[in-house]
JSON list of C-alpha atoms in Angstrom, two decimals:
[
{"chain": "A", "resi": 208, "resn": "GLY", "atom": "CA", "xyz": [81.00, 172.56, 4.28]},
{"chain": "A", "resi": 209, "resn": "GLN", "atom": "CA", "xyz": [82.17, 176.17, 5.10]},
{"chain": "A", "resi": 210, "resn": "ASN", "atom": "CA", "xyz": [80.76, 177.73, 8.25]},
{"chain": "A", "resi": 211, "resn": "ILE", "atom": "CA", "xyz": [81.76, 181.07, 10.37]},
{"chain": "A", "resi": 212, "resn": "ASP", "atom": "CA", "xyz": [79.53, 181.92, 13.23]},
{"chain": "A", "resi": 213, "resn": "GLN", "atom": "CA", "xyz": [79.57, 185.42, 15.01]},
{"chain": "A", "resi": 214, "resn": "PRO", "atom": "CA", "xyz": [77.27, 186.66, 17.25]},
{"chain": "A", "resi": 215, "resn": "THR", "atom": "CA", "xyz": [74.89, 189.22, 15.41]},
{"chain": "A", "resi": 216, "resn": "GLU", "atom": "CA", "xyz": [75.05, 192.16, 17.64]},
{"chain": "A", "resi": 217, "resn": "MET", "atom": "CA", "xyz": [76.65, 193.15, 20.81]},
{"chain": "A", "resi": 218, "resn": "THR", "atom": "CA", "xyz": [76.25, 196.14, 23.59]},
{"chain": "A", "resi": 219, "resn": "ALA", "atom": "CA", "xyz": [79.20, 197.58, 25.75]},
{"chain": "A", "resi": 220, "resn": "THR", "atom": "CA", "xyz": [79.75, 200.62, 27.85]},
{"chain": "A", "resi": 221, "resn": "GLU", "atom": "CA", "xyz": [82.54, 203.42, 27.02]},
{"chain": "A", "resi": 222, "resn": "GLY", "atom": "CA", "xyz": [85.81, 202.02, 28.80]},
{"chain": "A", "resi": 223, "resn": "ALA", "atom": "CA", "xyz": [84.94, 198.43, 29.21]},
{"chain": "A", "resi": 224, "resn": "ILE", "atom": "CA", "xyz": [86.56, 195.42, 27.76]},
{"chain": "A", "resi": 225, "resn": "VAL", "atom": "CA", "xyz": [84.23, 193.33, 25.06]},
{"chain": "A", "resi": 226, "resn": "GLN", "atom": "CA", "xyz": [85.07, 190.04, 23.83]},
{"chain": "A", "resi": 227, "resn": "ILE", "atom": "CA", "xyz": [83.73, 188.99, 20.18]},
{"chain": "A", "resi": 228, "resn": "ASN", "atom": "CA", "xyz": [83.79, 185.43, 19.40]},
{"chain": "A", "resi": 229, "resn": "CYS", "atom": "CA", "xyz": [84.02, 183.53, 15.90]},
{"chain": "A", "resi": 230, "resn": "THR", "atom": "CA", "xyz": [83.84, 179.86, 15.52]},
{"chain": "A", "resi": 231, "resn": "TYR", "atom": "CA", "xyz": [84.63, 178.24, 11.85]},
{"chain": "A", "resi": 232, "resn": "GLN", "atom": "CA", "xyz": [84.46, 174.95, 10.06]},
{"chain": "A", "resi": 233, "resn": "THR", "atom": "CA", "xyz": [86.35, 175.25, 6.81]},
{"chain": "A", "resi": 234, "resn": "SER", "atom": "CA", "xyz": [88.79, 173.00, 4.99]},
{"chain": "A", "resi": 235, "resn": "GLY", "atom": "CA", "xyz": [92.41, 173.79, 4.24]},
{"chain": "A", "resi": 236, "resn": "PHE", "atom": "CA", "xyz": [92.59, 176.59, 7.23]},
{"chain": "A", "resi": 237, "resn": "ASN", "atom": "CA", "xyz": [95.27, 178.77, 6.54]},
{"chain": "A", "resi": 238, "resn": "GLY", "atom": "CA", "xyz": [95.00, 181.82, 8.59]},
{"chain": "A", "resi": 239, "resn": "LEU", "atom": "CA", "xyz": [92.16, 183.85, 10.37]},
{"chain": "A", "resi": 240, "resn": "PHE", "atom": "CA", "xyz": [91.47, 187.78, 9.89]},
{"chain": "A", "resi": 241, "resn": "TRP", "atom": "CA", "xyz": [89.66, 190.51, 11.82]},
{"chain": "A", "resi": 242, "resn": "TYR", "atom": "CA", "xyz": [88.37, 193.51, 9.98]},
{"chain": "A", "resi": 243, "resn": "GLN", "atom": "CA", "xyz": [86.43, 196.52, 11.28]},
{"chain": "A", "resi": 244, "resn": "GLN", "atom": "CA", "xyz": [83.74, 198.15, 9.03]},
{"chain": "A", "resi": 245, "resn": "HIS", "atom": "CA", "xyz": [81.94, 201.10, 10.38]},
{"chain": "A", "resi": 246, "resn": "ALA", "atom": "CA", "xyz": [78.55, 201.60, 8.48]},
{"chain": "A", "resi": 247, "resn": "GLY", "atom": "CA", "xyz": [78.96, 202.27, 5.00]},
{"chain": "A", "resi": 248, "resn": "GLU", "atom": "CA", "xyz": [82.46, 202.28, 4.93]},
{"chain": "A", "resi": 249, "resn": "ALA", "atom": "CA", "xyz": [84.96, 199.82, 3.67]},
{"chain": "A", "resi": 250, "resn": "PRO", "atom": "CA", "xyz": [86.43, 197.32, 5.87]},
{"chain": "A", "resi": 251, "resn": "THR", "atom": "CA", "xyz": [89.69, 198.01, 7.27]},
{"chain": "A", "resi": 252, "resn": "PHE", "atom": "CA", "xyz": [92.00, 195.30, 8.70]},
{"chain": "A", "resi": 253, "resn": "LEU", "atom": "CA", "xyz": [92.73, 194.73, 12.29]},
{"chain": "A", "resi": 254, "resn": "SER", "atom": "CA", "xyz": [94.71, 191.25, 12.98]},
{"chain": "A", "resi": 255, "resn": "TYR", "atom": "CA", "xyz": [95.84, 188.22, 11.60]},
{"chain": "A", "resi": 256, "resn": "ASN", "atom": "CA", "xyz": [96.19, 184.96, 13.27]},
{"chain": "A", "resi": 257, "resn": "VAL", "atom": "CA", "xyz": [97.83, 181.66, 11.75]},
{"chain": "A", "resi": 258, "resn": "LEU", "atom": "CA", "xyz": [99.17, 180.12, 15.01]},
{"chain": "A", "resi": 259, "resn": "ASP", "atom": "CA", "xyz": [97.42, 179.47, 18.27]},
{"chain": "A", "resi": 260, "resn": "GLY", "atom": "CA", "xyz": [97.83, 181.85, 20.83]},
{"chain": "A", "resi": 261, "resn": "LEU", "atom": "CA", "xyz": [97.22, 185.85, 21.38]},
{"chain": "A", "resi": 262, "resn": "GLU", "atom": "CA", "xyz": [98.42, 188.36, 19.18]},
{"chain": "A", "resi": 263, "resn": "GLU", "atom": "CA", "xyz": [98.13, 191.94, 20.61]},
{"chain": "A", "resi": 264, "resn": "LYS", "atom": "CA", "xyz": [98.15, 195.38, 19.11]},
{"chain": "A", "resi": 265, "resn": "GLY", "atom": "CA", "xyz": [97.46, 198.37, 21.11]},
{"chain": "A", "resi": 266, "resn": "ARG", "atom": "CA", "xyz": [93.94, 198.35, 22.29]},
{"chain": "A", "resi": 267, "resn": "PHE", "atom": "CA", "xyz": [92.87, 195.07, 20.28]},
{"chain": "A", "resi": 268, "resn": "SER", "atom": "CA", "xyz": [94.10, 191.89, 20.74]},
{"chain": "A", "resi": 269, "resn": "SER", "atom": "CA", "xyz": [93.24, 188.38, 18.57]},
{"chain": "A", "resi": 270, "resn": "PHE", "atom": "CA", "xyz": [93.33, 184.98, 19.90]},
{"chain": "A", "resi": 271, "resn": "LEU", "atom": "CA", "xyz": [93.36, 181.92, 17.73]},
{"chain": "A", "resi": 272, "resn": "SER", "atom": "CA", "xyz": [92.80, 178.01, 18.62]},
{"chain": "A", "resi": 273, "resn": "ARG", "atom": "CA", "xyz": [93.11, 176.24, 15.58]},
{"chain": "A", "resi": 274, "resn": "SER", "atom": "CA", "xyz": [91.93, 172.79, 17.43]},
{"chain": "A", "resi": 275, "resn": "LYS", "atom": "CA", "xyz": [88.78, 174.45, 18.51]},
{"chain": "A", "resi": 276, "resn": "GLY", "atom": "CA", "xyz": [88.14, 176.13, 15.30]},
{"chain": "A", "resi": 277, "resn": "TYR", "atom": "CA", "xyz": [87.60, 179.43, 17.61]},
{"chain": "A", "resi": 278, "resn": "SER", "atom": "CA", "xyz": [88.82, 182.99, 17.60]},
{"chain": "A", "resi": 279, "resn": "TYR", "atom": "CA", "xyz": [87.99, 185.89, 19.57]},
{"chain": "A", "resi": 280, "resn": "LEU", "atom": "CA", "xyz": [88.65, 189.61, 19.34]},
{"chain": "A", "resi": 281, "resn": "LEU", "atom": "CA", "xyz": [89.34, 191.72, 22.83]},
{"chain": "A", "resi": 282, "resn": "LEU", "atom": "CA", "xyz": [88.80, 195.56, 22.74]},
{"chain": "A", "resi": 283, "resn": "LYS", "atom": "CA", "xyz": [89.91, 197.19, 25.41]},
{"chain": "A", "resi": 284, "resn": "GLU", "atom": "CA", "xyz": [89.35, 200.54, 27.01]},
{"chain": "A", "resi": 285, "resn": "LEU", "atom": "CA", "xyz": [86.05, 200.94, 24.47]},
{"chain": "A", "resi": 286, "resn": "GLN", "atom": "CA", "xyz": [85.78, 204.24, 22.77]},
{"chain": "A", "resi": 287, "resn": "MET", "atom": "CA", "xyz": [82.33, 205.54, 21.21]},
{"chain": "A", "resi": 288, "resn": "LYS", "atom": "CA", "xyz": [84.36, 205.25, 17.82]},
{"chain": "A", "resi": 289, "resn": "ASP", "atom": "CA", "xyz": [84.73, 201.50, 17.96]},
{"chain": "A", "resi": 290, "resn": "SER", "atom": "CA", "xyz": [80.87, 201.39, 17.27]},
{"chain": "A", "resi": 291, "resn": "ALA", "atom": "CA", "xyz": [81.08, 199.28, 14.41]},
{"chain": "A", "resi": 292, "resn": "SER", "atom": "CA", "xyz": [81.09, 195.66, 12.49]},
{"chain": "A", "resi": 293, "resn": "TYR", "atom": "CA", "xyz": [83.70, 193.38, 13.33]},
{"chain": "A", "resi": 294, "resn": "LEU", "atom": "CA", "xyz": [84.27, 190.75, 10.49]},
{"chain": "A", "resi": 295, "resn": "CYS", "atom": "CA", "xyz": [85.81, 187.32, 11.05]},
{"chain": "A", "resi": 296, "resn": "ALA", "atom": "CA", "xyz": [87.36, 185.93, 7.88]},
{"chain": "A", "resi": 297, "resn": "VAL", "atom": "CA", "xyz": [88.89, 182.45, 7.53]},
{"chain": "A", "resi": 298, "resn": "ARG", "atom": "CA", "xyz": [91.70, 181.84, 4.55]},
{"chain": "A", "resi": 299, "resn": "GLU", "atom": "CA", "xyz": [91.22, 178.61, 3.30]},
{"chain": "A", "resi": 300, "resn": "GLU", "atom": "CA", "xyz": [93.73, 176.93, 1.15]},
{"chain": "A", "resi": 301, "resn": "GLY", "atom": "CA", "xyz": [92.86, 173.80, -1.01]},
{"chain": "A", "resi": 302, "resn": "GLY", "atom": "CA", "xyz": [94.11, 173.12, -4.68]},
{"chain": "A", "resi": 303, "resn": "ASN", "atom": "CA", "xyz": [94.28, 176.46, -6.73]},
{"chain": "A", "resi": 304, "resn": "ASN", "atom": "CA", "xyz": [91.86, 178.19, -4.70]},
{"chain": "A", "resi": 305, "resn": "ARG", "atom": "CA", "xyz": [92.85, 180.61, -2.12]},
{"chain": "A", "resi": 306, "resn": "LYS", "atom": "CA", "xyz": [90.27, 182.70, -0.96]},
{"chain": "A", "resi": 307, "resn": "LEU", "atom": "CA", "xyz": [88.29, 184.39, 2.21]},
{"chain": "A", "resi": 308, "resn": "ILE", "atom": "CA", "xyz": [85.26, 183.07, 4.07]},
{"chain": "A", "resi": 309, "resn": "TRP", "atom": "CA", "xyz": [83.65, 185.79, 5.43]},
{"chain": "A", "resi": 310, "resn": "GLY", "atom": "CA", "xyz": [81.46, 185.66, 8.75]},
{"chain": "A", "resi": 311, "resn": "LEU", "atom": "CA", "xyz": [78.30, 188.00, 8.66]},
{"chain": "A", "resi": 312, "resn": "GLY", "atom": "CA", "xyz": [80.30, 190.35, 11.27]},
{"chain": "A", "resi": 313, "resn": "THR", "atom": "CA", "xyz": [79.39, 191.31, 14.65]},
{"chain": "A", "resi": 314, "resn": "SER", "atom": "CA", "xyz": [77.61, 194.93, 15.09]},
{"chain": "A", "resi": 315, "resn": "LEU", "atom": "CA", "xyz": [78.99, 196.13, 18.27]},
{"chain": "A", "resi": 316, "resn": "ALA", "atom": "CA", "xyz": [77.18, 199.39, 19.86]},
{"chain": "A", "resi": 317, "resn": "VAL", "atom": "CA", "xyz": [79.36, 201.44, 22.41]},
{"chain": "A", "resi": 318, "resn": "ASN", "atom": "CA", "xyz": [77.23, 203.43, 24.72]},
{"chain": "A", "resi": 319, "resn": "PRO", "atom": "CA", "xyz": [78.53, 206.13, 26.80]},
{"chain": "B", "resi": 79, "resn": "ASP", "atom": "CA", "xyz": [92.80, 206.28, 2.73]},
{"chain": "B", "resi": 80, "resn": "SER", "atom": "CA", "xyz": [93.85, 202.80, 1.89]},
{"chain": "B", "resi": 81, "resn": "GLY", "atom": "CA", "xyz": [94.91, 203.73, -1.71]},
{"chain": "B", "resi": 82, "resn": "VAL", "atom": "CA", "xyz": [92.28, 201.59, -3.42]},
{"chain": "B", "resi": 83, "resn": "THR", "atom": "CA", "xyz": [90.00, 203.80, -5.60]},
{"chain": "B", "resi": 84, "resn": "GLN", "atom": "CA", "xyz": [86.58, 202.84, -6.96]},
{"chain": "B", "resi": 85, "resn": "THR", "atom": "CA", "xyz": [84.49, 204.54, -9.44]},
{"chain": "B", "resi": 86, "resn": "PRO", "atom": "CA", "xyz": [81.59, 205.42, -9.65]},
{"chain": "B", "resi": 87, "resn": "LYS", "atom": "CA", "xyz": [80.50, 206.05, -5.52]},
{"chain": "B", "resi": 88, "resn": "HIS", "atom": "CA", "xyz": [76.80, 205.53, -6.25]},
{"chain": "B", "resi": 89, "resn": "LEU", "atom": "CA", "xyz": [75.10, 204.20, -9.36]},
{"chain": "B", "resi": 90, "resn": "ILE", "atom": "CA", "xyz": [71.27, 203.75, -10.26]},
{"chain": "B", "resi": 91, "resn": "THR", "atom": "CA", "xyz": [70.19, 201.92, -12.92]},
{"chain": "B", "resi": 92, "resn": "ALA", "atom": "CA", "xyz": [67.05, 200.06, -13.88]},
{"chain": "B", "resi": 93, "resn": "THR", "atom": "CA", "xyz": [66.49, 196.39, -14.17]},
{"chain": "B", "resi": 94, "resn": "GLY", "atom": "CA", "xyz": [67.77, 194.66, -17.25]},
{"chain": "B", "resi": 95, "resn": "GLN", "atom": "CA", "xyz": [70.49, 196.99, -17.78]},
{"chain": "B", "resi": 96, "resn": "ARG", "atom": "CA", "xyz": [74.29, 196.60, -17.60]},
{"chain": "B", "resi": 97, "resn": "VAL", "atom": "CA", "xyz": [77.15, 198.35, -15.55]},
{"chain": "B", "resi": 98, "resn": "THR", "atom": "CA", "xyz": [80.61, 198.42, -15.24]},
{"chain": "B", "resi": 99, "resn": "LEU", "atom": "CA", "xyz": [82.31, 199.23, -12.11]},
{"chain": "B", "resi": 100, "resn": "ARG", "atom": "CA", "xyz": [85.98, 199.97, -12.25]},
{"chain": "B", "resi": 101, "resn": "CYS", "atom": "CA", "xyz": [88.53, 199.60, -9.70]},
{"chain": "B", "resi": 102, "resn": "SER", "atom": "CA", "xyz": [92.43, 200.81, -9.45]},
{"chain": "B", "resi": 103, "resn": "PRO", "atom": "CA", "xyz": [94.37, 198.83, -6.74]},
{"chain": "B", "resi": 104, "resn": "ARG", "atom": "CA", "xyz": [97.28, 200.31, -4.40]},
{"chain": "B", "resi": 105, "resn": "SER", "atom": "CA", "xyz": [100.55, 201.29, -6.11]},
{"chain": "B", "resi": 106, "resn": "GLY", "atom": "CA", "xyz": [102.43, 197.70, -6.53]},
{"chain": "B", "resi": 107, "resn": "ASP", "atom": "CA", "xyz": [99.64, 195.72, -5.67]},
{"chain": "B", "resi": 108, "resn": "LEU", "atom": "CA", "xyz": [99.19, 192.58, -8.11]},
{"chain": "B", "resi": 109, "resn": "SER", "atom": "CA", "xyz": [95.74, 190.86, -6.62]},
{"chain": "B", "resi": 110, "resn": "VAL", "atom": "CA", "xyz": [92.43, 192.40, -7.04]},
{"chain": "B", "resi": 111, "resn": "TYR", "atom": "CA", "xyz": [89.42, 190.89, -5.32]},
{"chain": "B", "resi": 112, "resn": "TRP", "atom": "CA", "xyz": [85.78, 191.68, -6.06]},
{"chain": "B", "resi": 113, "resn": "TYR", "atom": "CA", "xyz": [83.12, 191.47, -3.25]},
{"chain": "B", "resi": 114, "resn": "GLN", "atom": "CA", "xyz": [79.58, 192.25, -3.07]},
{"chain": "B", "resi": 115, "resn": "GLN", "atom": "CA", "xyz": [78.12, 193.13, 0.37]},
{"chain": "B", "resi": 116, "resn": "SER", "atom": "CA", "xyz": [73.86, 193.04, 0.75]},
{"chain": "B", "resi": 117, "resn": "LEU", "atom": "CA", "xyz": [72.33, 193.60, 4.39]},
{"chain": "B", "resi": 118, "resn": "ASP", "atom": "CA", "xyz": [71.20, 189.95, 4.36]},
{"chain": "B", "resi": 119, "resn": "GLN", "atom": "CA", "xyz": [74.40, 188.05, 2.68]},
{"chain": "B", "resi": 120, "resn": "GLY", "atom": "CA", "xyz": [77.20, 189.94, 4.45]},
{"chain": "B", "resi": 121, "resn": "LEU", "atom": "CA", "xyz": [80.42, 190.13, 2.30]},
{"chain": "B", "resi": 122, "resn": "GLN", "atom": "CA", "xyz": [80.44, 187.97, -0.15]},
{"chain": "B", "resi": 123, "resn": "PHE", "atom": "CA", "xyz": [83.57, 186.99, -2.25]},
{"chain": "B", "resi": 124, "resn": "LEU", "atom": "CA", "xyz": [83.05, 187.40, -6.10]},
{"chain": "B", "resi": 125, "resn": "ILE", "atom": "CA", "xyz": [86.42, 186.74, -7.84]},
{"chain": "B", "resi": 126, "resn": "GLN", "atom": "CA", "xyz": [90.18, 187.47, -7.56]},
{"chain": "B", "resi": 127, "resn": "TYR", "atom": "CA", "xyz": [92.57, 188.41, -10.36]},
{"chain": "B", "resi": 128, "resn": "TYR", "atom": "CA", "xyz": [96.56, 188.11, -10.02]},
{"chain": "B", "resi": 129, "resn": "ASN", "atom": "CA", "xyz": [98.34, 190.18, -12.39]},
{"chain": "B", "resi": 130, "resn": "GLY", "atom": "CA", "xyz": [95.96, 189.94, -15.13]},
{"chain": "B", "resi": 131, "resn": "GLU", "atom": "CA", "xyz": [94.76, 186.32, -14.67]},
{"chain": "B", "resi": 132, "resn": "GLU", "atom": "CA", "xyz": [92.09, 184.72, -12.99]},
{"chain": "B", "resi": 133, "resn": "ARG", "atom": "CA", "xyz": [93.11, 183.23, -9.59]},
{"chain": "B", "resi": 134, "resn": "ALA", "atom": "CA", "xyz": [89.93, 182.41, -7.78]},
{"chain": "B", "resi": 135, "resn": "LYS", "atom": "CA", "xyz": [86.41, 182.33, -8.00]},
{"chain": "B", "resi": 136, "resn": "GLY", "atom": "CA", "xyz": [83.56, 182.75, -5.54]},
{"chain": "B", "resi": 137, "resn": "ASN", "atom": "CA", "xyz": [79.79, 183.09, -5.46]},
{"chain": "B", "resi": 138, "resn": "ILE", "atom": "CA", "xyz": [80.06, 185.10, -8.97]},
{"chain": "B", "resi": 139, "resn": "LEU", "atom": "CA", "xyz": [76.77, 184.69, -10.97]},
{"chain": "B", "resi": 140, "resn": "GLU", "atom": "CA", "xyz": [77.03, 184.21, -14.69]},
{"chain": "B", "resi": 141, "resn": "ARG", "atom": "CA", "xyz": [75.73, 187.55, -15.57]},
{"chain": "B", "resi": 142, "resn": "PHE", "atom": "CA", "xyz": [78.70, 188.85, -14.04]},
{"chain": "B", "resi": 143, "resn": "SER", "atom": "CA", "xyz": [82.13, 189.17, -15.27]},
{"chain": "B", "resi": 144, "resn": "ALA", "atom": "CA", "xyz": [85.45, 190.60, -14.36]},
{"chain": "B", "resi": 145, "resn": "GLN", "atom": "CA", "xyz": [88.86, 191.37, -16.09]},
{"chain": "B", "resi": 146, "resn": "GLN", "atom": "CA", "xyz": [91.84, 192.70, -14.92]},
{"chain": "B", "resi": 147, "resn": "PHE", "atom": "CA", "xyz": [94.06, 195.09, -17.67]},
{"chain": "B", "resi": 148, "resn": "PRO", "atom": "CA", "xyz": [97.72, 195.27, -18.29]},
{"chain": "B", "resi": 149, "resn": "ASP", "atom": "CA", "xyz": [97.88, 198.15, -15.95]},
{"chain": "B", "resi": 150, "resn": "LEU", "atom": "CA", "xyz": [96.51, 196.14, -13.06]},
{"chain": "B", "resi": 151, "resn": "HIS", "atom": "CA", "xyz": [93.02, 198.10, -12.91]},
{"chain": "B", "resi": 152, "resn": "SER", "atom": "CA", "xyz": [90.25, 196.05, -12.99]},
{"chain": "B", "resi": 153, "resn": "GLU", "atom": "CA", "xyz": [86.61, 196.29, -14.25]},
{"chain": "B", "resi": 154, "resn": "LEU", "atom": "CA", "xyz": [83.27, 194.38, -12.99]},
{"chain": "B", "resi": 155, "resn": "ASN", "atom": "CA", "xyz": [80.58, 194.15, -15.45]},
{"chain": "B", "resi": 156, "resn": "LEU", "atom": "CA", "xyz": [77.05, 193.23, -14.22]},
{"chain": "B", "resi": 157, "resn": "SER", "atom": "CA", "xyz": [74.51, 192.55, -16.88]},
{"chain": "B", "resi": 158, "resn": "SER", "atom": "CA", "xyz": [70.71, 191.81, -16.81]},
{"chain": "B", "resi": 159, "resn": "LEU", "atom": "CA", "xyz": [70.53, 193.39, -13.58]},
{"chain": "B", "resi": 160, "resn": "GLU", "atom": "CA", "xyz": [67.91, 192.48, -11.32]},
{"chain": "B", "resi": 161, "resn": "LEU", "atom": "CA", "xyz": [66.55, 193.97, -7.78]},
{"chain": "B", "resi": 162, "resn": "GLY", "atom": "CA", "xyz": [68.46, 191.70, -5.84]},
{"chain": "B", "resi": 163, "resn": "ASP", "atom": "CA", "xyz": [71.75, 192.94, -7.35]},
{"chain": "B", "resi": 164, "resn": "SER", "atom": "CA", "xyz": [71.06, 196.11, -5.36]},
{"chain": "B", "resi": 165, "resn": "ALA", "atom": "CA", "xyz": [74.35, 196.07, -2.96]},
{"chain": "B", "resi": 166, "resn": "LEU", "atom": "CA", "xyz": [77.74, 197.72, -2.12]},
{"chain": "B", "resi": 167, "resn": "TYR", "atom": "CA", "xyz": [80.39, 196.28, -4.41]},
{"chain": "B", "resi": 168, "resn": "PHE", "atom": "CA", "xyz": [83.81, 196.70, -2.85]},
{"chain": "B", "resi": 169, "resn": "CYS", "atom": "CA", "xyz": [87.36, 196.26, -4.51]},
{"chain": "B", "resi": 170, "resn": "ALA", "atom": "CA", "xyz": [90.09, 195.09, -2.35]},
{"chain": "B", "resi": 171, "resn": "SER", "atom": "CA", "xyz": [93.64, 194.61, -3.54]},
{"chain": "B", "resi": 172, "resn": "SER", "atom": "CA", "xyz": [96.87, 192.92, -1.86]},
{"chain": "B", "resi": 173, "resn": "PRO", "atom": "CA", "xyz": [100.70, 192.34, -3.01]},
{"chain": "B", "resi": 174, "resn": "GLY", "atom": "CA", "xyz": [100.49, 188.93, -3.51]},
{"chain": "B", "resi": 175, "resn": "GLN", "atom": "CA", "xyz": [98.45, 186.24, -4.46]},
{"chain": "B", "resi": 176, "resn": "GLY", "atom": "CA", "xyz": [98.04, 184.42, -1.30]},
{"chain": "B", "resi": 177, "resn": "THR", "atom": "CA", "xyz": [95.48, 186.77, 0.24]},
{"chain": "B", "resi": 178, "resn": "TYR", "atom": "CA", "xyz": [97.10, 188.28, 2.92]},
{"chain": "B", "resi": 179, "resn": "GLU", "atom": "CA", "xyz": [95.97, 191.62, 4.31]},
{"chain": "B", "resi": 180, "resn": "GLN", "atom": "CA", "xyz": [93.51, 193.08, 2.09]},
{"chain": "B", "resi": 181, "resn": "TYR", "atom": "CA", "xyz": [92.80, 196.89, 1.37]},
{"chain": "B", "resi": 182, "resn": "PHE", "atom": "CA", "xyz": [89.70, 197.70, 0.45]},
{"chain": "B", "resi": 183, "resn": "GLY", "atom": "CA", "xyz": [88.49, 200.47, -1.80]},
{"chain": "B", "resi": 184, "resn": "PRO", "atom": "CA", "xyz": [85.54, 202.84, -0.56]},
{"chain": "B", "resi": 185, "resn": "GLY", "atom": "CA", "xyz": [82.87, 201.01, -2.72]},
{"chain": "B", "resi": 186, "resn": "THR", "atom": "CA", "xyz": [80.31, 201.56, -5.51]},
{"chain": "B", "resi": 187, "resn": "ARG", "atom": "CA", "xyz": [76.65, 201.38, -4.17]},
{"chain": "B", "resi": 188, "resn": "LEU", "atom": "CA", "xyz": [74.75, 200.01, -6.82]},
{"chain": "B", "resi": 189, "resn": "THR", "atom": "CA", "xyz": [70.64, 200.42, -6.88]},
{"chain": "B", "resi": 190, "resn": "VAL", "atom": "CA", "xyz": [68.56, 198.59, -8.99]},
{"chain": "B", "resi": 191, "resn": "THR", "atom": "CA", "xyz": [65.10, 199.84, -9.73]}
]
């Protein structure tokens, strides 16, 4: 079956580093996405991993291990505006059906 | 601003009614995706259209239907509405059909009373 797991909530302090984990069990894996969503707003794209390893983009980095079905999003130098929900999504590819399977999101609260 | 527009922003209607949500993708994007997001279910993929044709189907109810028009805008029709249909409905677009980065619209908040 298809399953994506992320912690429901996390709390961190301004200026610190936080790692948000995502594990997945899907068929026909063809890439993993991280999106950020502020409350009541649309998700916005953060990162995409299709090969194993670390992708760095400013304060945000994303890691993928396909053999372990595991990814994490690393947020450095946390700012108050980073308080949001972080969604992990996996792209399946099987037959004619290519779609994203979404996790429920991790709600991150950044405290002063 | 992602470049994706959705109307209306808010919609309040009664059970049993029918509504139509509208989406205009980013200029040049051929794929349109519809999602439903409720507090307990997270983001649920409903359906994807690519250049006017249905491309992928997710957890879309039979009471719901969608289409993409020649000008690439899309409409999501929700009928026989139930209280449980209350949710945020997002439209997203991408250039191709292979679900690369998706650009989300601001969403339509539907409240069924």
